[in-house]
CSV table of C-alpha atoms in Angstrom, one decimal:
chain,number,residue,atom,x,y,z
A,1,UNK,CA,-5.6,16.2,-1.5
A,2,UNK,CA,-8.9,18.0,-2.2
A,3,UNK,CA,-9.4,21.4,-0.7
A,4,UNK,CA,-12.8,22.9,-1.3
A,5,UNK,CA,-14.5,26.3,-0.5
A,6,UNK,CA,-18.2,27.0,-0.9
A,7,UNK,CA,-19.9,30.4,-0.7
A,8,UNK,CA,-23.7,30.4,-0.5
A,9,UNK,CA,-25.8,33.0,-2.3
A,10,UNK,CA,-26.8,34.3,1.2
A,11,UNK,CA,-23.1,34.8,2.0
A,12,UNK,CA,-22.6,31.8,4.2
A,13,UNK,CA,-19.1,30.2,3.7
A,14,UNK,CA,-17.6,26.7,4.4
A,15,UNK,CA,-14.3,25.1,3.7
A,16,UNK,CA,-13.0,21.6,3.9
A,17,UNK,CA,-10.2,19.2,3.0
A,18,UNK,CA,-9.7,15.4,2.6
A,19,UNK,CA,-6.4,13.6,1.9
A,20,UNK,CA,-4.4,10.5,2.4
A,21,UNK,CA,-1.4,12.7,3.0
A,22,UNK,CA,2.2,12.3,2.2
A,23,UNK,CA,3.5,9.1,0.6
A,24,UNK,CA,5.8,7.1,2.8
A,25,UNK,CA,5.2,9.5,5.8
A,26,UNK,CA,6.4,8.4,9.2
A,27,UNK,CA,3.6,6.4,10.9
A,28,UNK,CA,1.4,8.8,12.8
A,29,UNK,CA,2.3,11.9,10.8
A,30,UNK,CA,-0.5,14.5,10.1
A,31,UNK,CA,-0.2,17.1,7.4
A,32,UNK,CA,-1.8,20.6,7.0
A,33,UNK,CA,-5.2,19.4,5.8
A,34,UNK,CA,-6.9,18.8,9.1
A,35,UNK,CA,-5.5,22.0,10.7
A,36,UNK,CA,-7.8,25.0,10.5
A,37,UNK,CA,-5.9,27.9,9.0
A,38,UNK,CA,-3.4,25.7,7.3
A,39,UNK,CA,-5.4,23.3,5.1
A,40,UNK,CA,-8.5,25.5,4.8
A,41,UNK,CA,-10.3,28.3,6.5
A,42,UNK,CA,-13.6,30.1,6.3
A,43,UNK,CA,-15.2,33.2,7.8
A,44,UNK,CA,-18.5,34.7,6.5
A,45,UNK,CA,-17.1,38.2,7.2
A,46,UNK,CA,-14.1,37.9,5.0
A,47,UNK,CA,-14.0,34.8,2.7
A,48,UNK,CA,-12.6,31.3,2.5
A,49,UNK,CA,-9.4,29.6,1.3
A,50,UNK,CA,-7.8,26.2,1.0
A,51,UNK,CA,-4.3,25.0,0.4
A,52,UNK,CA,-2.5,21.9,-1.0
A,53,UNK,CA,1.1,20.9,-1.3
A,54,UNK,CA,3.9,20.2,1.2
A,55,UNK,CA,2.0,19.9,4.4
A,56,UNK,CA,5.0,20.3,6.7
A,57,UNK,CA,5.7,23.7,5.2
A,58,UNK,CA,2.1,24.8,5.0
A,59,UNK,CA,1.6,23.9,8.7
A,60,UNK,CA,4.2,26.5,9.6
A,61,UNK,CA,2.8,29.4,7.6
A,62,UNK,CA,-1.0,28.9,7.8
A,63,UNK,CA,-1.7,30.2,4.3
A,64,UNK,CA,-5.4,29.6,4.4
A,65,UNK,CA,-5.9,31.8,7.5
A,66,UNK,CA,-3.5,34.5,6.1
A,67,UNK,CA,-5.3,34.6,2.8
A,68,UNK,CA,-8.6,35.2,4.5
A,69,UNK,CA,-7.1,38.0,6.5
A,70,UNK,CA,-5.7,39.6,3.4
A,71,UNK,CA,-9.2,39.5,1.8
A,72,UNK,CA,-10.6,40.9,5.0
A,73,UNK,CA,-8.2,43.8,4.4
A,74,UNK,CA,-9.6,44.4,1.0
A,75,UNK,CA,-7.3,42.4,-1.2
A,76,UNK,CA,-8.8,40.7,-4.3
A,77,UNK,CA,-8.7,36.9,-3.9
A,78,UNK,CA,-6.0,36.4,-6.5
A,79,UNK,CA,-3.8,39.0,-4.8
A,80,UNK,CA,-4.4,37.4,-1.4
A,81,UNK,CA,-3.5,34.0,-2.7
A,82,UNK,CA,-0.3,35.4,-4.4
A,83,UNK,CA,0.7,37.2,-1.2
A,84,UNK,CA,0.6,34.0,0.9
A,85,UNK,CA,2.7,32.1,-1.6
A,86,UNK,CA,5.2,35.0,-1.7
A,87,UNK,CA,5.5,35.0,2.1
A,88,UNK,CA,6.4,31.3,2.1
A,89,UNK,CA,8.8,31.7,-0.8
A,90,UNK,CA,11.0,33.9,1.3
A,91,UNK,CA,11.7,31.1,3.7
A,92,UNK,CA,11.4,28.1,1.4
A,93,UNK,CA,11.8,29.0,-2.3
A,94,UNK,CA,11.5,25.4,-3.5
A,95,UNK,CA,8.4,24.5,-1.5
A,96,UNK,CA,5.5,22.8,-3.3
A,97,UNK,CA,2.2,24.6,-2.7
A,98,UNK,CA,-0.9,26.1,-4.1
A,99,UNK,CA,-3.8,28.0,-2.6
A,100,UNK,CA,-7.4,28.8,-3.7
A,101,UNK,CA,-9.2,31.9,-2.4
A,102,UNK,CA,-12.8,33.2,-2.6
A,103,UNK,CA,-14.4,36.3,-1.0
A,104,UNK,CA,-18.0,36.7,0.1
A,105,UNK,CA,-19.2,38.3,-3.1
A,106,UNK,CA,-18.1,35.4,-5.1
A,107,UNK,CA,-14.8,36.6,-6.6
A,108,UNK,CA,-12.1,33.9,-6.6
A,109,UNK,CA,-8.5,33.3,-7.4
A,110,UNK,CA,-5.6,30.9,-7.0
A,111,UNK,CA,-1.8,31.0,-6.8
A,112,UNK,CA,1.1,28.5,-6.7
A,113,UNK,CA,4.8,28.4,-6.2
A,114,UNK,CA,6.7,28.0,-9.5
A,115,UNK,CA,9.0,24.9,-9.7
A,116,UNK,CA,10.7,23.4,-12.7
A,117,UNK,CA,8.2,20.6,-12.7
A,118,UNK,CA,5.2,22.7,-11.5
A,119,UNK,CA,4.5,25.8,-13.5
A,120,UNK,CA,0.7,25.9,-13.6
A,121,UNK,CA,-2.0,24.9,-11.1
A,122,UNK,CA,-5.5,23.6,-12.1
A,123,UNK,CA,-8.5,24.2,-10.0
A,124,UNK,CA,-12.3,23.8,-10.5
A,125,UNK,CA,-14.9,26.5,-10.4
A,126,UNK,CA,-18.7,26.4,-10.5
A,127,UNK,CA,-20.8,29.5,-10.0
A,128,UNK,CA,-24.1,30.8,-11.3
A,129,UNK,CA,-22.5,32.6,-14.3
A,130,UNK,CA,-21.4,29.2,-15.7
A,131,UNK,CA,-23.8,26.4,-16.5
A,132,UNK,CA,-21.2,23.7,-15.8
A,133,UNK,CA,-18.1,23.2,-13.7
A,134,UNK,CA,-15.0,24.7,-15.3
A,135,UNK,CA,-11.4,23.8,-15.0
A,136,UNK,CA,-9.2,26.9,-14.7
A,137,UNK,CA,-5.4,27.2,-14.6
A,138,UNK,CA,-3.2,29.8,-13.0
A,139,UNK,CA,0.5,30.4,-13.8
A,140,UNK,CA,2.7,29.9,-10.8
A,141,UNK,CA,4.8,32.8,-9.5
B,1,UNK,CA,-25.8,39.3,-11.8
B,2,UNK,CA,-24.4,37.7,-8.7
B,3,UNK,CA,-21.6,35.2,-9.0
B,4,UNK,CA,-23.0,33.3,-6.0
B,5,UNK,CA,-23.3,30.6,-5.1
B,6,UNK,CA,-19.7,29.5,-5.7
B,7,UNK,CA,-17.9,26.1,-5.5
B,8,UNK,CA,-14.1,26.2,-5.8
B,9,UNK,CA,-11.8,23.3,-5.3
B,10,UNK,CA,-8.1,22.4,-5.7
B,11,UNK,CA,-7.0,20.3,-8.7
B,12,UNK,CA,-9.3,19.3,-11.6
B,13,UNK,CA,-11.5,17.0,-9.5
B,14,UNK,CA,-14.7,17.8,-11.6
B,15,UNK,CA,-17.0,15.2,-10.1
B,16,UNK,CA,-16.3,16.6,-6.6
B,17,UNK,CA,-17.2,20.1,-7.9
B,18,UNK,CA,-20.4,18.9,-9.4
B,19,UNK,CA,-21.4,16.9,-6.3
B,20,UNK,CA,-21.0,20.0,-4.2
B,21,UNK,CA,-23.0,22.1,-6.7
B,22,UNK,CA,-25.8,19.5,-6.9
B,23,UNK,CA,-26.0,19.6,-3.1
B,24,UNK,CA,-26.4,23.3,-3.1
B,25,UNK,CA,-29.0,23.3,-5.8
B,26,UNK,CA,-31.0,20.7,-3.9
B,27,UNK,CA,-31.2,23.0,-0.9
B,28,UNK,CA,-28.2,21.6,1.0
B,29,UNK,CA,-26.1,23.9,3.2
B,30,UNK,CA,-22.6,25.0,2.5
B,31,UNK,CA,-21.4,22.4,5.0
B,32,UNK,CA,-23.4,19.7,3.2
B,33,UNK,CA,-21.9,20.8,-0.1
B,34,UNK,CA,-18.3,20.7,1.2
B,35,UNK,CA,-18.9,17.3,2.7
B,36,UNK,CA,-20.5,15.8,-0.4
B,37,UNK,CA,-17.7,17.3,-2.6
B,38,UNK,CA,-14.9,15.9,-0.5
B,39,UNK,CA,-16.7,12.6,0.0
B,40,UNK,CA,-16.9,12.2,-3.8
B,41,UNK,CA,-13.1,12.4,-4.0
B,42,UNK,CA,-12.8,9.9,-1.1
B,43,UNK,CA,-14.9,7.4,-3.0
B,44,UNK,CA,-13.2,8.1,-6.3
B,45,UNK,CA,-9.7,8.1,-4.8
B,46,UNK,CA,-9.0,11.4,-6.7
B,47,UNK,CA,-5.5,11.3,-8.1
B,48,UNK,CA,-4.5,8.6,-5.6
B,49,UNK,CA,-4.1,11.5,-3.1
B,50,UNK,CA,-7.6,11.3,-1.5
B,51,UNK,CA,-9.2,8.4,0.2
B,52,UNK,CA,-8.4,4.7,0.7
B,53,UNK,CA,-5.7,2.9,-1.2
B,54,UNK,CA,-3.2,5.7,-1.7
B,55,UNK,CA,-0.1,7.2,-0.1
B,56,UNK,CA,0.9,4.3,2.1
B,57,UNK,CA,3.0,5.3,5.1
B,58,UNK,CA,6.3,3.7,6.1
B,59,UNK,CA,4.5,0.7,7.4
B,60,UNK,CA,2.3,0.4,4.3
B,61,UNK,CA,-0.8,1.7,5.9
B,62,UNK,CA,-3.1,4.3,4.4
B,63,UNK,CA,-4.4,6.8,6.9
B,64,UNK,CA,-6.6,9.8,6.3
B,65,UNK,CA,-6.8,13.5,7.3
B,66,UNK,CA,-9.8,15.7,6.8
B,67,UNK,CA,-11.4,18.9,8.1
B,68,UNK,CA,-14.6,20.9,7.6
B,69,UNK,CA,-15.2,24.5,8.8
B,70,UNK,CA,-18.3,26.5,9.1
B,71,UNK,CA,-17.6,30.2,8.3
B,72,UNK,CA,-20.7,31.4,10.1
B,73,UNK,CA,-20.2,29.8,13.5
B,74,UNK,CA,-16.4,29.3,13.0
B,75,UNK,CA,-17.0,25.7,14.2
B,76,UNK,CA,-14.5,23.1,12.9
B,77,UNK,CA,-14.4,19.3,12.8
B,78,UNK,CA,-11.3,17.5,11.9
B,79,UNK,CA,-9.6,14.1,12.0
B,80,UNK,CA,-5.9,13.3,11.6
B,81,UNK,CA,-4.2,10.0,11.0
B,82,UNK,CA,-7.7,8.4,10.9
B,83,UNK,CA,-7.2,4.6,10.5
B,84,UNK,CA,-9.4,2.0,8.8
B,85,UNK,CA,-12.4,4.4,8.1
B,86,UNK,CA,-13.0,5.4,4.5
B,87,UNK,CA,-15.3,8.5,4.9
B,88,UNK,CA,-12.9,10.9,6.7
B,89,UNK,CA,-14.8,14.1,5.8
B,90,UNK,CA,-18.0,12.4,7.2
B,91,UNK,CA,-16.2,11.7,10.5
B,92,UNK,CA,-14.9,15.3,10.6
B,93,UNK,CA,-18.5,16.5,10.2
B,94,UNK,CA,-19.5,14.4,13.2
B,95,UNK,CA,-16.7,15.9,15.2
B,96,UNK,CA,-18.1,19.3,14.3
B,97,UNK,CA,-21.7,18.4,15.1
B,98,UNK,CA,-21.4,16.1,18.1
B,99,UNK,CA,-18.4,17.4,20.1
B,100,UNK,CA,-17.1,20.8,21.2
B,101,UNK,CA,-13.6,19.7,20.2
B,102,UNK,CA,-11.9,20.4,16.9
B,103,UNK,CA,-9.5,17.6,16.0
B,104,UNK,CA,-9.4,13.9,16.8
B,105,UNK,CA,-6.5,11.7,15.8
B,106,UNK,CA,-5.3,8.2,15.3
B,107,UNK,CA,-6.8,5.1,16.8
B,108,UNK,CA,-9.0,7.2,19.1
B,109,UNK,CA,-10.5,8.9,16.1
B,110,UNK,CA,-11.3,5.5,14.7
B,111,UNK,CA,-13.1,4.5,17.9
B,112,UNK,CA,-15.1,7.8,17.8
B,113,UNK,CA,-16.0,7.1,14.1
B,114,UNK,CA,-17.2,3.6,15.0
B,115,UNK,CA,-19.3,5.1,17.8
B,116,UNK,CA,-20.9,7.4,15.2
B,117,UNK,CA,-21.7,4.4,13.0
B,118,UNK,CA,-18.9,4.3,10.5
B,119,UNK,CA,-17.5,1.0,9.3
B,120,UNK,CA,-14.1,-0.2,10.4
B,121,UNK,CA,-12.4,-1.6,7.2
B,122,UNK,CA,-8.9,-2.0,5.7
B,123,UNK,CA,-7.9,1.0,3.6
B,124,UNK,CA,-5.0,-0.8,1.8
B,125,UNK,CA,-5.4,-2.0,-1.7
B,126,UNK,CA,-3.3,-4.1,-4.1
B,127,UNK,CA,-2.1,-0.7,-5.5
B,128,UNK,CA,-1.0,0.8,-2.2
B,129,UNK,CA,0.7,-2.5,-1.2
B,130,UNK,CA,2.6,-2.4,-4.5
B,131,UNK,CA,3.6,1.2,-4.0
B,132,UNK,CA,4.9,0.3,-0.6
B,133,UNK,CA,6.8,-2.8,-1.6
B,134,UNK,CA,8.5,-0.8,-4.4
B,135,UNK,CA,9.5,1.8,-1.8
B,136,UNK,CA,11.0,-0.9,0.4
B,137,UNK,CA,12.9,-2.2,-2.7
B,138,UNK,CA,14.3,1.3,-3.3
B,139,UNK,CA,15.9,1.3,0.2
B,140,UNK,CA,13.0,3.4,1.6
B,141,UNK,CA,13.6,6.4,-0.6
B,142,UNK,CA,12.3,9.1,-0.2
B,143,UNK,CA,11.8,9.2,3.6
B,144,UNK,CA,11.4,12.0,6.1
B,145,UNK,CA,14.1,11.1,8.7
B,146,UNK,CA,17.2,13.3,9.5
B,147,UNK,CA,19.9,13.3,12.1
B,148,UNK,CA,19.6,9.5,12.6
B,149,UNK,CA,21.7,6.4,12.0
B,150,UNK,CA,21.9,4.5,9.7
B,151,UNK,CA,22.0,7.2,7.0
B,152,UNK,CA,18.3,7.6,6.0
B,153,UNK,CA,19.4,8.7,2.5
B,154,UNK,CA,20.8,5.3,1.9
B,155,UNK,CA,19.1,2.9,4.2
B,156,UNK,CA,15.8,1.8,5.6
B,157,UNK,CA,15.2,2.0,9.4
B,158,UNK,CA,14.7,1.4,12.2
B,159,UNK,CA,16.8,4.5,13.0
B,160,UNK,CA,18.4,5.7,16.1
B,161,UNK,CA,19.3,9.4,16.9
B,162,UNK,CA,22.7,10.3,15.6
B,163,UNK,CA,25.2,12.2,17.8
B,164,UNK,CA,25.5,15.0,15.3
B,165,UNK,CA,22.5,17.4,15.0
B,166,UNK,CA,22.3,19.3,11.7
B,167,UNK,CA,20.0,22.3,12.0
B,168,UNK,CA,16.8,22.3,10.0
B,169,UNK,CA,16.9,24.4,6.9
B,170,UNK,CA,13.6,25.2,5.1
B,171,UNK,CA,15.5,27.0,2.3
B,172,UNK,CA,16.7,23.7,0.7
B,173,UNK,CA,13.5,21.7,1.4
B,174,UNK,CA,12.0,20.2,-1.8
B,175,UNK,CA,8.9,18.1,-2.1
B,176,UNK,CA,8.1,15.6,-4.8
B,177,UNK,CA,5.2,17.2,-6.7
B,178,UNK,CA,3.6,13.8,-6.9
B,179,UNK,CA,3.8,13.0,-3.2
B,180,UNK,CA,2.2,15.7,-1.1
B,181,UNK,CA,-0.8,16.8,1.0
């Protein structure tokens, strides 16, 4: 799955996802990616976020919407991302998931749920302070 | 100086990031940038988790989910279980622009896509067919059935509802880090 958020220099935001979903899914199954608030979410007055992982879990917690609301409340993007992961951990400690967050001034962050086989999450960043796209990694919590 | 504009995407899909950035620099909107970034991954089949030829379902078919959201108008376009159309994010953009709906699914989403000019073509490849036949050879493991007979942890379907209903328990749910959304 790719989840992407874009913030324009004028403050406009957009988010999107594209995926071929879960391997060996039951025919007809849809994951979190096409569901606003689960796979991704954007609001010019707060920020944007996108998620990847176990879609059936993410569908039940709407991490992208919740992360945007945390940023609306003043949380830094990395804190907002960590808080949505922590919320899900309480119910499903072994879920596979990661979230990226960006606010309307261009700050960004990411978070992921630590598993024995998943301890770091890689994501891509491109902004006007960099002259190329950059891969960044975050340690899972 | 300002950190904007910003492109951020999950996983190290560099070409997608750069496609979105180029779109912004050439005067495209944030929606154009998201669409071109996601479309790049659909074409490049990023990690086998985006686009055609990956993640076959139980019947061996590859189907696609995609969504695009405008944070200014809060408009959303999305497709779920899209069949035989490669450019899912492009179809999602058409849902956003040409309907007042939000999400179109399955065969009907395919018909909508064809009416918008998208090509109907097979999304399976030799690779996805091989992945599927290996899965069949491994007694259809993993699968996503429960409370059915025969025992889905040991057998393929078709399945029928079992008499005993075990409650769902998120606490013990684990996902293969290589097979996800």
